[in-house]
N, CA, C and O atoms as a GROMACS GRO file, in nm:
protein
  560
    1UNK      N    1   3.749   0.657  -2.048
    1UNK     CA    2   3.616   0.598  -2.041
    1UNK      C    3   3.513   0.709  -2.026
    1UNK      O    4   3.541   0.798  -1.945
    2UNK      N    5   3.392   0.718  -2.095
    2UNK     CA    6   3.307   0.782  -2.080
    2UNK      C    7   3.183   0.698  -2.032
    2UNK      O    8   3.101   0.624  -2.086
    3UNK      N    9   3.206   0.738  -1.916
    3UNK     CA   10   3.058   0.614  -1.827
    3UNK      C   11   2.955   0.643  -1.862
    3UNK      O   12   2.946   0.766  -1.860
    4UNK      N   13   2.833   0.579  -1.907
    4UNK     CA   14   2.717   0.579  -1.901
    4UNK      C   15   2.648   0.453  -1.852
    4UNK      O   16   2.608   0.365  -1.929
    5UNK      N   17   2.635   0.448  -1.727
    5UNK     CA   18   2.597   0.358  -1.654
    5UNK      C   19   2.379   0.311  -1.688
    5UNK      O   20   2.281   0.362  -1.635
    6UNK      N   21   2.387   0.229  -1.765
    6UNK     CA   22   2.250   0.176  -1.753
    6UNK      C   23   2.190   0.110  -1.667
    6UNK      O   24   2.070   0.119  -1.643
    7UNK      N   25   2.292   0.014  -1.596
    7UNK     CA   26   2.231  -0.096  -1.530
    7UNK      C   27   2.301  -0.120  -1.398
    7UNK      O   28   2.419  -0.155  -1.400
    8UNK      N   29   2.234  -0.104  -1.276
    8UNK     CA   30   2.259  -0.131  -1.203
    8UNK      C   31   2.239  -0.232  -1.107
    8UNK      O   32   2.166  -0.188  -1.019
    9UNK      N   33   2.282  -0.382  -1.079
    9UNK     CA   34   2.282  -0.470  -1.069
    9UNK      C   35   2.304  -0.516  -0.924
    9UNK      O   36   2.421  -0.511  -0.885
   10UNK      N   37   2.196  -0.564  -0.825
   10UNK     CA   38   2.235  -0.585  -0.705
   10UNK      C   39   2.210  -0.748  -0.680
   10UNK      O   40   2.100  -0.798  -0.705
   11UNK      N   41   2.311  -0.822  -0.633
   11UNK     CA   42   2.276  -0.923  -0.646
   11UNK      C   43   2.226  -0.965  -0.500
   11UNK      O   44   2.253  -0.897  -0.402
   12UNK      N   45   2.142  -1.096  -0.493
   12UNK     CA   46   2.038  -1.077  -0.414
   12UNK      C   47   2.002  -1.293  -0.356
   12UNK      O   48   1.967  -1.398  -0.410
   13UNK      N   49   2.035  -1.251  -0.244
   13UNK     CA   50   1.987  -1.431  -0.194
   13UNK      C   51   1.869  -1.479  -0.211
   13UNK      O   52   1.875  -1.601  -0.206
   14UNK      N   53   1.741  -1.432  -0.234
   14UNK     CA   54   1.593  -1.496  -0.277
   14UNK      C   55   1.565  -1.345  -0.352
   14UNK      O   56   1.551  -1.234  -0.300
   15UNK      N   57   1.564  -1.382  -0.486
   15UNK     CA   58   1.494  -1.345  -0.628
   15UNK      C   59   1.348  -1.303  -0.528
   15UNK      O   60   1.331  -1.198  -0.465
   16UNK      N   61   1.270  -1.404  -0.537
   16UNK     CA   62   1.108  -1.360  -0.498
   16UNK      C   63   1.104  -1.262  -0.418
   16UNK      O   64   1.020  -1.173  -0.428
   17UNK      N   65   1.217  -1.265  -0.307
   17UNK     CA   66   1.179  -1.197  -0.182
   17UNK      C   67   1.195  -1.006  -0.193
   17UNK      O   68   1.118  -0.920  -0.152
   18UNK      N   69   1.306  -0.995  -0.252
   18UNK     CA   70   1.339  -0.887  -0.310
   18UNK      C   71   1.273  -0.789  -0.451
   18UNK      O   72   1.269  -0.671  -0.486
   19UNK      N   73   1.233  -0.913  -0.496
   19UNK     CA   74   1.138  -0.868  -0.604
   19UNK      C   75   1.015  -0.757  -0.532
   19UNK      O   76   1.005  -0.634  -0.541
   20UNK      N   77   0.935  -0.852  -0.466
   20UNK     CA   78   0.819  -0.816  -0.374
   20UNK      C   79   0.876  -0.727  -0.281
   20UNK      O   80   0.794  -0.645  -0.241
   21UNK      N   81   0.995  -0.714  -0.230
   21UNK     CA   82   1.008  -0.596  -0.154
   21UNK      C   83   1.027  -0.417  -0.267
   21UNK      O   84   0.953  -0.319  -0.255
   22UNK      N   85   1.104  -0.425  -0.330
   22UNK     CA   86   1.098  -0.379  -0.468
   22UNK      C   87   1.022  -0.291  -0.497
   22UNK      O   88   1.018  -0.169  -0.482
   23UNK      N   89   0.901  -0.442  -0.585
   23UNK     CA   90   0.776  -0.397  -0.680
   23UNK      C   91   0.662  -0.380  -0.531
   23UNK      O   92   0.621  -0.265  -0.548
   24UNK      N   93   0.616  -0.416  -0.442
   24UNK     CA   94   0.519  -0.406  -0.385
   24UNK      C   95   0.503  -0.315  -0.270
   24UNK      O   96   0.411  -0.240  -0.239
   25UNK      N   97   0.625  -0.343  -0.212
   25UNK     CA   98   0.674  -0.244  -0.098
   25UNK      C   99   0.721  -0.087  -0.136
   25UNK      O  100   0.673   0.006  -0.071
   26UNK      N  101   0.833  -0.059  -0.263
   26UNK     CA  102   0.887   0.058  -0.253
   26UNK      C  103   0.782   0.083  -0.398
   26UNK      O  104   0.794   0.202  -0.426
   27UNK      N  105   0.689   0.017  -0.493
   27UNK     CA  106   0.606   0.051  -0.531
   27UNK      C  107   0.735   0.120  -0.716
   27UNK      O  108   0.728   0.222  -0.784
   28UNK      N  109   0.836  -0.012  -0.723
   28UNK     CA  110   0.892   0.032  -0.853
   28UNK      C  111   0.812  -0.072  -0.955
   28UNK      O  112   0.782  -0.187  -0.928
   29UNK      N  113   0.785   0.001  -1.088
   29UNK     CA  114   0.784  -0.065  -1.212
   29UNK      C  115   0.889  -0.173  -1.252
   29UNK      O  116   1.010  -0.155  -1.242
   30UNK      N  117   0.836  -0.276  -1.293
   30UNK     CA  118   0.900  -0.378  -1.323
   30UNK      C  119   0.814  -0.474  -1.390
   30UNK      O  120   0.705  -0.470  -1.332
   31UNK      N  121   0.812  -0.570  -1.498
   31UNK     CA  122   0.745  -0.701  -1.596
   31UNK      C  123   0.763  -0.839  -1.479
   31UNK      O  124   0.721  -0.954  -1.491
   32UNK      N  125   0.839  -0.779  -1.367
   32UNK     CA  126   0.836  -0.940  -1.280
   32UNK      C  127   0.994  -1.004  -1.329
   32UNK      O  128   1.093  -0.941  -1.367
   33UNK      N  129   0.975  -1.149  -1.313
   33UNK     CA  130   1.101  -1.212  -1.292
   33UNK      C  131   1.076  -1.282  -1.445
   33UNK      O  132   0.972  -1.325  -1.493
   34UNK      N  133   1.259  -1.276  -1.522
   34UNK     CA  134   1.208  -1.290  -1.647
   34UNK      C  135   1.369  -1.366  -1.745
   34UNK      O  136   1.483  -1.341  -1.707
   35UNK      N  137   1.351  -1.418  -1.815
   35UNK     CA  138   1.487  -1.523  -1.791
   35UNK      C  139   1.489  -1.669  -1.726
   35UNK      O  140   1.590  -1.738  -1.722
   36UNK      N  141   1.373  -1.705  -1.678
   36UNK     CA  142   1.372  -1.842  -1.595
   36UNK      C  143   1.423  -1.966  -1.694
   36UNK      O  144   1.496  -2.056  -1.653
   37UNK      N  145   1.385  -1.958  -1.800
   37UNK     CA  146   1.433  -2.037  -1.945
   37UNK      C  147   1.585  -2.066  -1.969
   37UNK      O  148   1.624  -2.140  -2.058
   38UNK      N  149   1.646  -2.018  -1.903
   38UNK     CA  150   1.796  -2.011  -1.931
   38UNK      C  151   1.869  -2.027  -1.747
   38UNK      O  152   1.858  -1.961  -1.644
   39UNK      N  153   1.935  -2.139  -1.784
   39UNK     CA  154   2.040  -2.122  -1.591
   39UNK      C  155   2.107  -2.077  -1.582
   39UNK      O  156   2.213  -2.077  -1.645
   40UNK      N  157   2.060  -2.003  -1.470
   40UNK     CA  158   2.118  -1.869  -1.364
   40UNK      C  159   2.087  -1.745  -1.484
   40UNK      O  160   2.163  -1.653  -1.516
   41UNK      N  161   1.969  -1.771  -1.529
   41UNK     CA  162   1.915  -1.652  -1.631
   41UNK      C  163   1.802  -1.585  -1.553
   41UNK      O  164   1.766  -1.487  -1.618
   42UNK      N  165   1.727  -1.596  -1.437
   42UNK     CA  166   1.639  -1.542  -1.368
   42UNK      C  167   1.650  -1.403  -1.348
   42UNK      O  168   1.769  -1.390  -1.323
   43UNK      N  169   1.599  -1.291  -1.343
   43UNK     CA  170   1.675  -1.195  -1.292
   43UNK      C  171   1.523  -1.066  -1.300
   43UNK      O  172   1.434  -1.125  -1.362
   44UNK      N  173   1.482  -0.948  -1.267
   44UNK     CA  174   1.357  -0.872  -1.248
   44UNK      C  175   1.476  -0.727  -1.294
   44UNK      O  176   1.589  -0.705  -1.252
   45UNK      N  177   1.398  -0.658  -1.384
   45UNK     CA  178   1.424  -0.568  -1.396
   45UNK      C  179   1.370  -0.421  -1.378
   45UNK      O  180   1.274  -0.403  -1.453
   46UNK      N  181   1.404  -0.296  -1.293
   46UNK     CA  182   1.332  -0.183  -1.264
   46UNK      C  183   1.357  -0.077  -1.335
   46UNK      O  184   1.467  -0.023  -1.320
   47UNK      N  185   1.279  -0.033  -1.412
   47UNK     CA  186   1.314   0.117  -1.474
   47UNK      C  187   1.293   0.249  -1.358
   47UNK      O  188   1.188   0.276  -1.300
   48UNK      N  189   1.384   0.298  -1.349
   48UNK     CA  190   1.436   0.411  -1.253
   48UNK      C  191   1.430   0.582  -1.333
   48UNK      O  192   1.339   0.659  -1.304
   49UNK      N  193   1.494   0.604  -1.393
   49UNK     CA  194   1.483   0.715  -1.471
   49UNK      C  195   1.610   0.763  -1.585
   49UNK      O  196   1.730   0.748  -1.561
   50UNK      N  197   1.571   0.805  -1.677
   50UNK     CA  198   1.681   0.872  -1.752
   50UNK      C  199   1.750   0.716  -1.796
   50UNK      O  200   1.871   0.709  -1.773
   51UNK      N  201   1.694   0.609  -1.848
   51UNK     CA  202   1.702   0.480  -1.928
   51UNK      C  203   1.788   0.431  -1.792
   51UNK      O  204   1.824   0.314  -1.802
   52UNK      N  205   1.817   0.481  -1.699
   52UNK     CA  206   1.873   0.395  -1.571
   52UNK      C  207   1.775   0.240  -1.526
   52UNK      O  208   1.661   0.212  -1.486
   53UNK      N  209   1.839   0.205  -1.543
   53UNK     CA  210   1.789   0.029  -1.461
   53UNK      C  211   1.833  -0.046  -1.348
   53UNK      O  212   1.954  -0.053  -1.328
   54UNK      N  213   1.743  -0.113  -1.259
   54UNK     CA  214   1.769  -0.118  -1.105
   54UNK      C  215   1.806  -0.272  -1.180
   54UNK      O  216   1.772  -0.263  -1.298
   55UNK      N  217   1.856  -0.388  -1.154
   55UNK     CA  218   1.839  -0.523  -1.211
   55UNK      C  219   1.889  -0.633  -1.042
   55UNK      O  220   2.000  -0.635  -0.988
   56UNK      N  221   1.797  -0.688  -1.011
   56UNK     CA  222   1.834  -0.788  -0.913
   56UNK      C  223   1.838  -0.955  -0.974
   56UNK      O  224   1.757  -1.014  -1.046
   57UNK      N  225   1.955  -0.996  -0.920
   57UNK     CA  226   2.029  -1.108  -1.012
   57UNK      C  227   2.086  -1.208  -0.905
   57UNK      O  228   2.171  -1.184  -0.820
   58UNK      N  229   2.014  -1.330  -0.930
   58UNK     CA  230   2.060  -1.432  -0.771
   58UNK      C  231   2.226  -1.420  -0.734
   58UNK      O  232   2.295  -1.457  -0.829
   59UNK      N  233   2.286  -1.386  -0.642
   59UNK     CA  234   2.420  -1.389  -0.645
   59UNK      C  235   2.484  -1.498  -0.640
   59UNK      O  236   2.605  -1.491  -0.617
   60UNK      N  237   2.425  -1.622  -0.658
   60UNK     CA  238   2.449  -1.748  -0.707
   60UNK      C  239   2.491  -1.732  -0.856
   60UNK      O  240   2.599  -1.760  -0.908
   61UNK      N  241   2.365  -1.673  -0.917
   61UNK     CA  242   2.414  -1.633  -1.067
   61UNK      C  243   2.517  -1.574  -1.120
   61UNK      O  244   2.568  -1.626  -1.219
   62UNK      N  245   2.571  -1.447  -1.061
   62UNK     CA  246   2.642  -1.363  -1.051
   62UNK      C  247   2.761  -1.407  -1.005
   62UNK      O  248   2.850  -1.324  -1.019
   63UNK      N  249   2.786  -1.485  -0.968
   63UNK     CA  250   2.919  -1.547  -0.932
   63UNK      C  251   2.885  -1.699  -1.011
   63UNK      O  252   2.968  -1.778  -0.966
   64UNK      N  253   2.815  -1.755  -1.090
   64UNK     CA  254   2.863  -1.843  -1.228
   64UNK      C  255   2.900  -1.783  -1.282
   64UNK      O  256   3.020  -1.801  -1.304
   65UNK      N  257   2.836  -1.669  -1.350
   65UNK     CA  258   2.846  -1.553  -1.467
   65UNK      C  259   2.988  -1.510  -1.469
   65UNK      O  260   3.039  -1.506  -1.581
   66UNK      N  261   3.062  -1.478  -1.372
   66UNK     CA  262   3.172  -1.405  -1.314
   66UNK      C  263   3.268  -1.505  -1.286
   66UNK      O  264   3.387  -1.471  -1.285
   67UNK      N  265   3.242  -1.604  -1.265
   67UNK     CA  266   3.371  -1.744  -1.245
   67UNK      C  267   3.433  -1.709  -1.071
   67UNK      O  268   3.534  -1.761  -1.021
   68UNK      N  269   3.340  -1.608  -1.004
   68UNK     CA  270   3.382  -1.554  -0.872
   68UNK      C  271   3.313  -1.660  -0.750
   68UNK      O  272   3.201  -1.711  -0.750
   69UNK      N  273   3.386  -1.669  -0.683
   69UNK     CA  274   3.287  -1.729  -0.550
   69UNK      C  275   3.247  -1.639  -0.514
   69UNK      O  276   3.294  -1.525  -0.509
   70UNK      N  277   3.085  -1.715  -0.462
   70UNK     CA  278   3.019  -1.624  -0.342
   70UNK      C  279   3.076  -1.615  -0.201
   70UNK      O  280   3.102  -1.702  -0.118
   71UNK      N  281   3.089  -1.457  -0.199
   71UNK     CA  282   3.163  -1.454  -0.079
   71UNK      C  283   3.058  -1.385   0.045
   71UNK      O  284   2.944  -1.348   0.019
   72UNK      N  285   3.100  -1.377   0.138
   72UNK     CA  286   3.006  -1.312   0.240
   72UNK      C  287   2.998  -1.150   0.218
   72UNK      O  288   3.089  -1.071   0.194
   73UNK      N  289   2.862  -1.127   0.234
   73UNK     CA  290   2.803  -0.997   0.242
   73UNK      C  291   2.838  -0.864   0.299
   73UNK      O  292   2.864  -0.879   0.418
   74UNK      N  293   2.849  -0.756   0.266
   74UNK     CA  294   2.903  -0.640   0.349
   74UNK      C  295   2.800  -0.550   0.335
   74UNK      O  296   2.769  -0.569   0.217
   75UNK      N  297   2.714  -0.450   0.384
   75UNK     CA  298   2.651  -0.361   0.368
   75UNK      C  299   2.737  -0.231   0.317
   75UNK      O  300   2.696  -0.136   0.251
   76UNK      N  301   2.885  -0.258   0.371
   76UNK     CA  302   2.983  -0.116   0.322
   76UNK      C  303   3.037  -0.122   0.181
   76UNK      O  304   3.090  -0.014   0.153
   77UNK      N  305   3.040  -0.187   0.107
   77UNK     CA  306   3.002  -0.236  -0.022
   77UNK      C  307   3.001  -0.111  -0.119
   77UNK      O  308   3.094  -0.078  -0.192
   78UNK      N  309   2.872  -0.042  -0.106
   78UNK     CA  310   2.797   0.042  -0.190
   78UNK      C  311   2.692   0.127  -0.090
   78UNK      O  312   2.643   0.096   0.018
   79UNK      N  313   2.684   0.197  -0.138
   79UNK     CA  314   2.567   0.255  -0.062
   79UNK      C  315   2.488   0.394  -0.224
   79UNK      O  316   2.520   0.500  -0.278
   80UNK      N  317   2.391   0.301  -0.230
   80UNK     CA  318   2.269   0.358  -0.342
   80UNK      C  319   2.212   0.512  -0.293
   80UNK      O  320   2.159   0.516  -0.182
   81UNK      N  321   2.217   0.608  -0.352
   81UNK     CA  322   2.220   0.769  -0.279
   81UNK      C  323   2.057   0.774  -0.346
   81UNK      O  324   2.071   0.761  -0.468
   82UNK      N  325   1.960   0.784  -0.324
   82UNK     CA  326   1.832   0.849  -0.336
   82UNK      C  327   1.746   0.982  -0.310
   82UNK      O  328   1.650   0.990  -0.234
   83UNK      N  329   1.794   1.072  -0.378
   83UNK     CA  330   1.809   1.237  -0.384
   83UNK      C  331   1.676   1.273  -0.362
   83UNK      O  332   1.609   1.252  -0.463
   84UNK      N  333   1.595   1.332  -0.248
   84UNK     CA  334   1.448   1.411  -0.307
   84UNK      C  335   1.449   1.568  -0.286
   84UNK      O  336   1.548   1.627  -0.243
   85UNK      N  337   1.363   1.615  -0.311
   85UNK     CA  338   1.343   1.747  -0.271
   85UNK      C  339   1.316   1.841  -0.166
   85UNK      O  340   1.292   1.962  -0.171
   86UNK      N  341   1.328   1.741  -0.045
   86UNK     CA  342   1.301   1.824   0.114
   86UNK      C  343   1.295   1.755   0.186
   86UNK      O  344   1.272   1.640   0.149
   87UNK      N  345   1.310   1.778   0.317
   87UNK     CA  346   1.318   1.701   0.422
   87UNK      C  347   1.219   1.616   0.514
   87UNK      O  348   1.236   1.535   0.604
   88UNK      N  349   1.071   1.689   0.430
   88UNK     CA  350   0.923   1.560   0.424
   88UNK      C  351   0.944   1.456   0.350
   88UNK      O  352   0.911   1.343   0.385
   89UNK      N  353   1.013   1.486   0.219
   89UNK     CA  354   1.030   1.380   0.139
   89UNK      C  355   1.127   1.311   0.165
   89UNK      O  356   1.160   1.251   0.063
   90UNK      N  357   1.203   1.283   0.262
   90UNK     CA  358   1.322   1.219   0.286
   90UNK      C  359   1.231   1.146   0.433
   90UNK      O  360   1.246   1.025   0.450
   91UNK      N  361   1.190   1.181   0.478
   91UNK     CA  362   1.068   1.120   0.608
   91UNK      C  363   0.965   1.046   0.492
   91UNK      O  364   0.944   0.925   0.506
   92UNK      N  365   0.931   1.086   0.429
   92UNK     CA  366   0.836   1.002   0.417
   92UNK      C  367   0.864   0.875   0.317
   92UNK      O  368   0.801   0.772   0.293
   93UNK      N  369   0.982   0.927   0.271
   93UNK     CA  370   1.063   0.760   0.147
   93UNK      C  371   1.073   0.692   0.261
   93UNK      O  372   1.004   0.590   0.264
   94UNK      N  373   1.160   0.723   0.390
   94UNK     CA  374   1.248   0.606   0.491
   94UNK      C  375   1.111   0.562   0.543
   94UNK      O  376   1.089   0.442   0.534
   95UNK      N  377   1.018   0.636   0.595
   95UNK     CA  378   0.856   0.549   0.625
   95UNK      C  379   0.798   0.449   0.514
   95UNK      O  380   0.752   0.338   0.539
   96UNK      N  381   0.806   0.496   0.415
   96UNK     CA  382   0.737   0.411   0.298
   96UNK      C  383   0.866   0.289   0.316
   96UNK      O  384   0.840   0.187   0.381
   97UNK      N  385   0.931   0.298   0.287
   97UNK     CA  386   1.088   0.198   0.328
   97UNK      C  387   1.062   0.087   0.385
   97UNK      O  388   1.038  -0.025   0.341
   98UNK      N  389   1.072   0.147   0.522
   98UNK     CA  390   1.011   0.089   0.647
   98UNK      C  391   0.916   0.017   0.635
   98UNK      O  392   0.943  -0.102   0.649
   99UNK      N  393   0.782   0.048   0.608
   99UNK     CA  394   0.642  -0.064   0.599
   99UNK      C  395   0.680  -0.170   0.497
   99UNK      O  396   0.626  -0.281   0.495
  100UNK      N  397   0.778  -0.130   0.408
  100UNK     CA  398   0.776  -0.217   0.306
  100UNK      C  399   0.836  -0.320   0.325
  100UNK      O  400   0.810  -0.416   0.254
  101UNK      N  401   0.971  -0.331   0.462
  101UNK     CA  402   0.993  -0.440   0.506
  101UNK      C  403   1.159  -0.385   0.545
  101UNK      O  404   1.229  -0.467   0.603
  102UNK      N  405   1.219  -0.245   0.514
  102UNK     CA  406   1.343  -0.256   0.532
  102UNK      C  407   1.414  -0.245   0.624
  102UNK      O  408   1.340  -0.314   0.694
  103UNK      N  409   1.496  -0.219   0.692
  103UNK     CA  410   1.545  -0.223   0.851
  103UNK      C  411   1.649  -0.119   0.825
  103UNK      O  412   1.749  -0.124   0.753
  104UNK      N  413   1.578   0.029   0.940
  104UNK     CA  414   1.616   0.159   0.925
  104UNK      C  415   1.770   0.150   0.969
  104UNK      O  416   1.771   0.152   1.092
  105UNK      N  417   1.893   0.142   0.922
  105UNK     CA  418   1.944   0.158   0.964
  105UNK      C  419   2.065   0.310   1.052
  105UNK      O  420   2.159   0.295   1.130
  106UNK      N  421   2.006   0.442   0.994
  106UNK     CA  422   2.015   0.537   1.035
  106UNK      C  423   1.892   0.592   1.038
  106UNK      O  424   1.826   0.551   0.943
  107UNK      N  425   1.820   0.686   1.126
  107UNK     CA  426   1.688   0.757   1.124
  107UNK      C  427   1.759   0.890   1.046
  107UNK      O  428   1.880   0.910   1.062
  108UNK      N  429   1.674   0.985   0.954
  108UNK     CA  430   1.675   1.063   0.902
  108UNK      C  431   1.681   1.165   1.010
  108UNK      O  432   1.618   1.191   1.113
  109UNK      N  433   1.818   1.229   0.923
  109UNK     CA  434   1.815   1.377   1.066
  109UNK      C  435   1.940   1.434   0.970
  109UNK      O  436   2.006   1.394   0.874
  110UNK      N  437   1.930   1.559   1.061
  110UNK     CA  438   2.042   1.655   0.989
  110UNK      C  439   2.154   1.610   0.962
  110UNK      O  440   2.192   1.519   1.036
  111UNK      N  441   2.242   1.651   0.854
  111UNK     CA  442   2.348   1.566   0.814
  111UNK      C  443   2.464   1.702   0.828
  111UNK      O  444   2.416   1.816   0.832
  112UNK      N  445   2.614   1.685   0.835
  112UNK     CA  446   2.684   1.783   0.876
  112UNK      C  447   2.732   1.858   0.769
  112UNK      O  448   2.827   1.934   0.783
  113UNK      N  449   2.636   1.834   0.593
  113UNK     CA  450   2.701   1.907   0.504
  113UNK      C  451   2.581   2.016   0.494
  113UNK      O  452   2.558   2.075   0.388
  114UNK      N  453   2.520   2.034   0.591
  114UNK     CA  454   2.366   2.076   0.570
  114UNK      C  455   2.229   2.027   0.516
  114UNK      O  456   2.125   2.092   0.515
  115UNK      N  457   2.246   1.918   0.477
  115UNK     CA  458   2.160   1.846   0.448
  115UNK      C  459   2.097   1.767   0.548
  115UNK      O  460   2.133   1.772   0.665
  116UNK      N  461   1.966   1.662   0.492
  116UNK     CA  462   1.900   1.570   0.570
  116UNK      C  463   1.895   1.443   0.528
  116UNK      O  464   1.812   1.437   0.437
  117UNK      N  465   1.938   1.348   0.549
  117UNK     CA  466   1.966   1.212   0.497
  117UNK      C  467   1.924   1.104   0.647
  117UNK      O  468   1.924   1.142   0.764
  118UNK      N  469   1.892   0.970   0.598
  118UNK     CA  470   1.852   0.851   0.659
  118UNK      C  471   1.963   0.768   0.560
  118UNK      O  472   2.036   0.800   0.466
  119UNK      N  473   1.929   0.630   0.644
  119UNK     CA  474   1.990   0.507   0.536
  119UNK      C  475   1.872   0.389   0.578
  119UNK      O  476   1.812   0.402   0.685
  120UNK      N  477   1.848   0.293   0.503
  120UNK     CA  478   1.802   0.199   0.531
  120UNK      C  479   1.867   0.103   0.438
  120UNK      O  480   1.937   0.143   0.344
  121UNK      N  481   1.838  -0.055   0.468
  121UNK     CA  482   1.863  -0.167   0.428
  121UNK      C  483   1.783  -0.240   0.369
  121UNK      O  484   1.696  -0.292   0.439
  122UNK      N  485   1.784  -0.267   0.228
  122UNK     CA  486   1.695  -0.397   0.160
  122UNK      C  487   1.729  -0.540   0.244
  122UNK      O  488   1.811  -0.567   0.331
  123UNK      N  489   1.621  -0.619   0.173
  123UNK     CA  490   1.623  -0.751   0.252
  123UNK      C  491   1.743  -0.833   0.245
  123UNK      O  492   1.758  -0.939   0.306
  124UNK      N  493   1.840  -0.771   0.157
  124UNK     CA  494   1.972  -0.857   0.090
  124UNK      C  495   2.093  -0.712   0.182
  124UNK      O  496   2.211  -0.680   0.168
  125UNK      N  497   2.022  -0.682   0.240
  125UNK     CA  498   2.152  -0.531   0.318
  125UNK      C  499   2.150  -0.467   0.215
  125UNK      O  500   2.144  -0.380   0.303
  126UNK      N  501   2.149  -0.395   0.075
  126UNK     CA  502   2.203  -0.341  -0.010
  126UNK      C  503   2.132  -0.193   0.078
  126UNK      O  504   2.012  -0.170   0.093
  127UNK      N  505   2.292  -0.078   0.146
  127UNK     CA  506   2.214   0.037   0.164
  127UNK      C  507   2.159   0.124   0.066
  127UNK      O  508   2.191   0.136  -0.052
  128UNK      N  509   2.039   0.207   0.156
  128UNK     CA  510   2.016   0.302   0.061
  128UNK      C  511   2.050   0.433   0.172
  128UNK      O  512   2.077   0.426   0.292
  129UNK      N  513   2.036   0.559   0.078
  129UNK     CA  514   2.073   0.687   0.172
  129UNK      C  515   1.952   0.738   0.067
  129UNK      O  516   1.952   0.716  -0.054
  130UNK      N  517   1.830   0.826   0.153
  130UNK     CA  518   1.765   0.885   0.159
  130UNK      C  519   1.800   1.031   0.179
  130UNK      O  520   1.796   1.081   0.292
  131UNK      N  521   1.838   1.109   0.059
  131UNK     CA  522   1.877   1.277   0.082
  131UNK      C  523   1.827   1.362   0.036
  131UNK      O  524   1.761   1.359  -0.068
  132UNK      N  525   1.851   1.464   0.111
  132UNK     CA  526   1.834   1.589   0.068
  132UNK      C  527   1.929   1.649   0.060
  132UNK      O  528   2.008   1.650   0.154
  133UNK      N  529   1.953   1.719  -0.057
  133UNK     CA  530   2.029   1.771  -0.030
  133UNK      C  531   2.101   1.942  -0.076
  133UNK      O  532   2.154   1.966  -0.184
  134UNK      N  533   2.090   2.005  -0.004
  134UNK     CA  534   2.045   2.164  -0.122
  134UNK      C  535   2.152   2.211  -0.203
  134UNK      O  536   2.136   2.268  -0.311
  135UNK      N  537   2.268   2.183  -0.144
  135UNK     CA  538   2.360   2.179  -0.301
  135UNK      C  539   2.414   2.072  -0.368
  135UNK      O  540   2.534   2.066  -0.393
  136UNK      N  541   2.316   1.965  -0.406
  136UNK     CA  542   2.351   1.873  -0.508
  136UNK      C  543   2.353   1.906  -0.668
  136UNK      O  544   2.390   1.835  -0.762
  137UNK      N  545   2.296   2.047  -0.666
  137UNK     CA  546   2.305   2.057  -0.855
  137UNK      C  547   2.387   2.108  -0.831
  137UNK      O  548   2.431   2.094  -0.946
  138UNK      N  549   2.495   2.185  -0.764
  138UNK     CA  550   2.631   2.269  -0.777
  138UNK      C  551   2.766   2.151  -0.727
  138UNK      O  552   2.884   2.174  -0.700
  139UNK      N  553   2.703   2.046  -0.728
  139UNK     CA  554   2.863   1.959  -0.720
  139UNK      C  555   2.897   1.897  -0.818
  139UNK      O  556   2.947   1.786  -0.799
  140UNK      N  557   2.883   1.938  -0.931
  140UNK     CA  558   2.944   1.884  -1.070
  140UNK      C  559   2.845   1.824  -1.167
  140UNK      O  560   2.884   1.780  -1.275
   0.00000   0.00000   0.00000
């Protein structure tokens, strides 16, 4: 397999709520909620970078789509890595985070590979990790 991952898909208990945390709070591009025409077709899509796409999808949907039951939630799941360039910018994403509605679940502080990383939680738990990190272009 040669991965080229486009779409990354978090599925999500209120569409609206996540949307608006998203587009208003973390301040991503997105056309809004789009698919309503079709059931369990609802879904908001974010352009991220390098044709990467964020996509939140009712997990109601996501388990028709999938023939899976909805099962209960784990935050240990996944955890979404969000790379910046220094350790202001890793303070000031988990602040912007924060106002926007998310619930810090690690405070940003030194990390034991030498780096500086936080985590926080969207309104659906999906973590994120806020890093820095100074040898991320030399790990492959």
């Amino acid at each position: 397999m040669q991965p080229y991952i486009t779409v990354l898909t978090l599925g999500v208990n209120d569409l609206e709520k996540s949307l608006a945390f998203y587009r208003d709070g973390l301040g991503l591009d997105t056309n809004g909620i789009i698919g309503t025409e079709f059931e369990n077709g609802a879904v908001a899509f974010f352009d991220l970078h390098n044709g990467l796409k964020l996509a939140l999808w009712p997990r109601k949907s996501l388990a028709a789509d999938t023939g899976l039951p909805v099962t209960p939630r784990s935050s240990l799941e996944l955890s979404i890595g969000h790379n910046v360039d220094s350790k202001e910018a890793v303070d000031r994403v988990m602040q912007e985070a924060q106002a926007a509605g998310a619930t810090i679940i690690k405070p940003a502080q030194d990390s034991f590979y030498g780096g500086y990383a936080g985590y926080f939680s969207d309104p659906d738990d999906h973590l994120w990790e806020v890093v820095w990190n100074p040898e991320l272009a030399s790990l492959g």
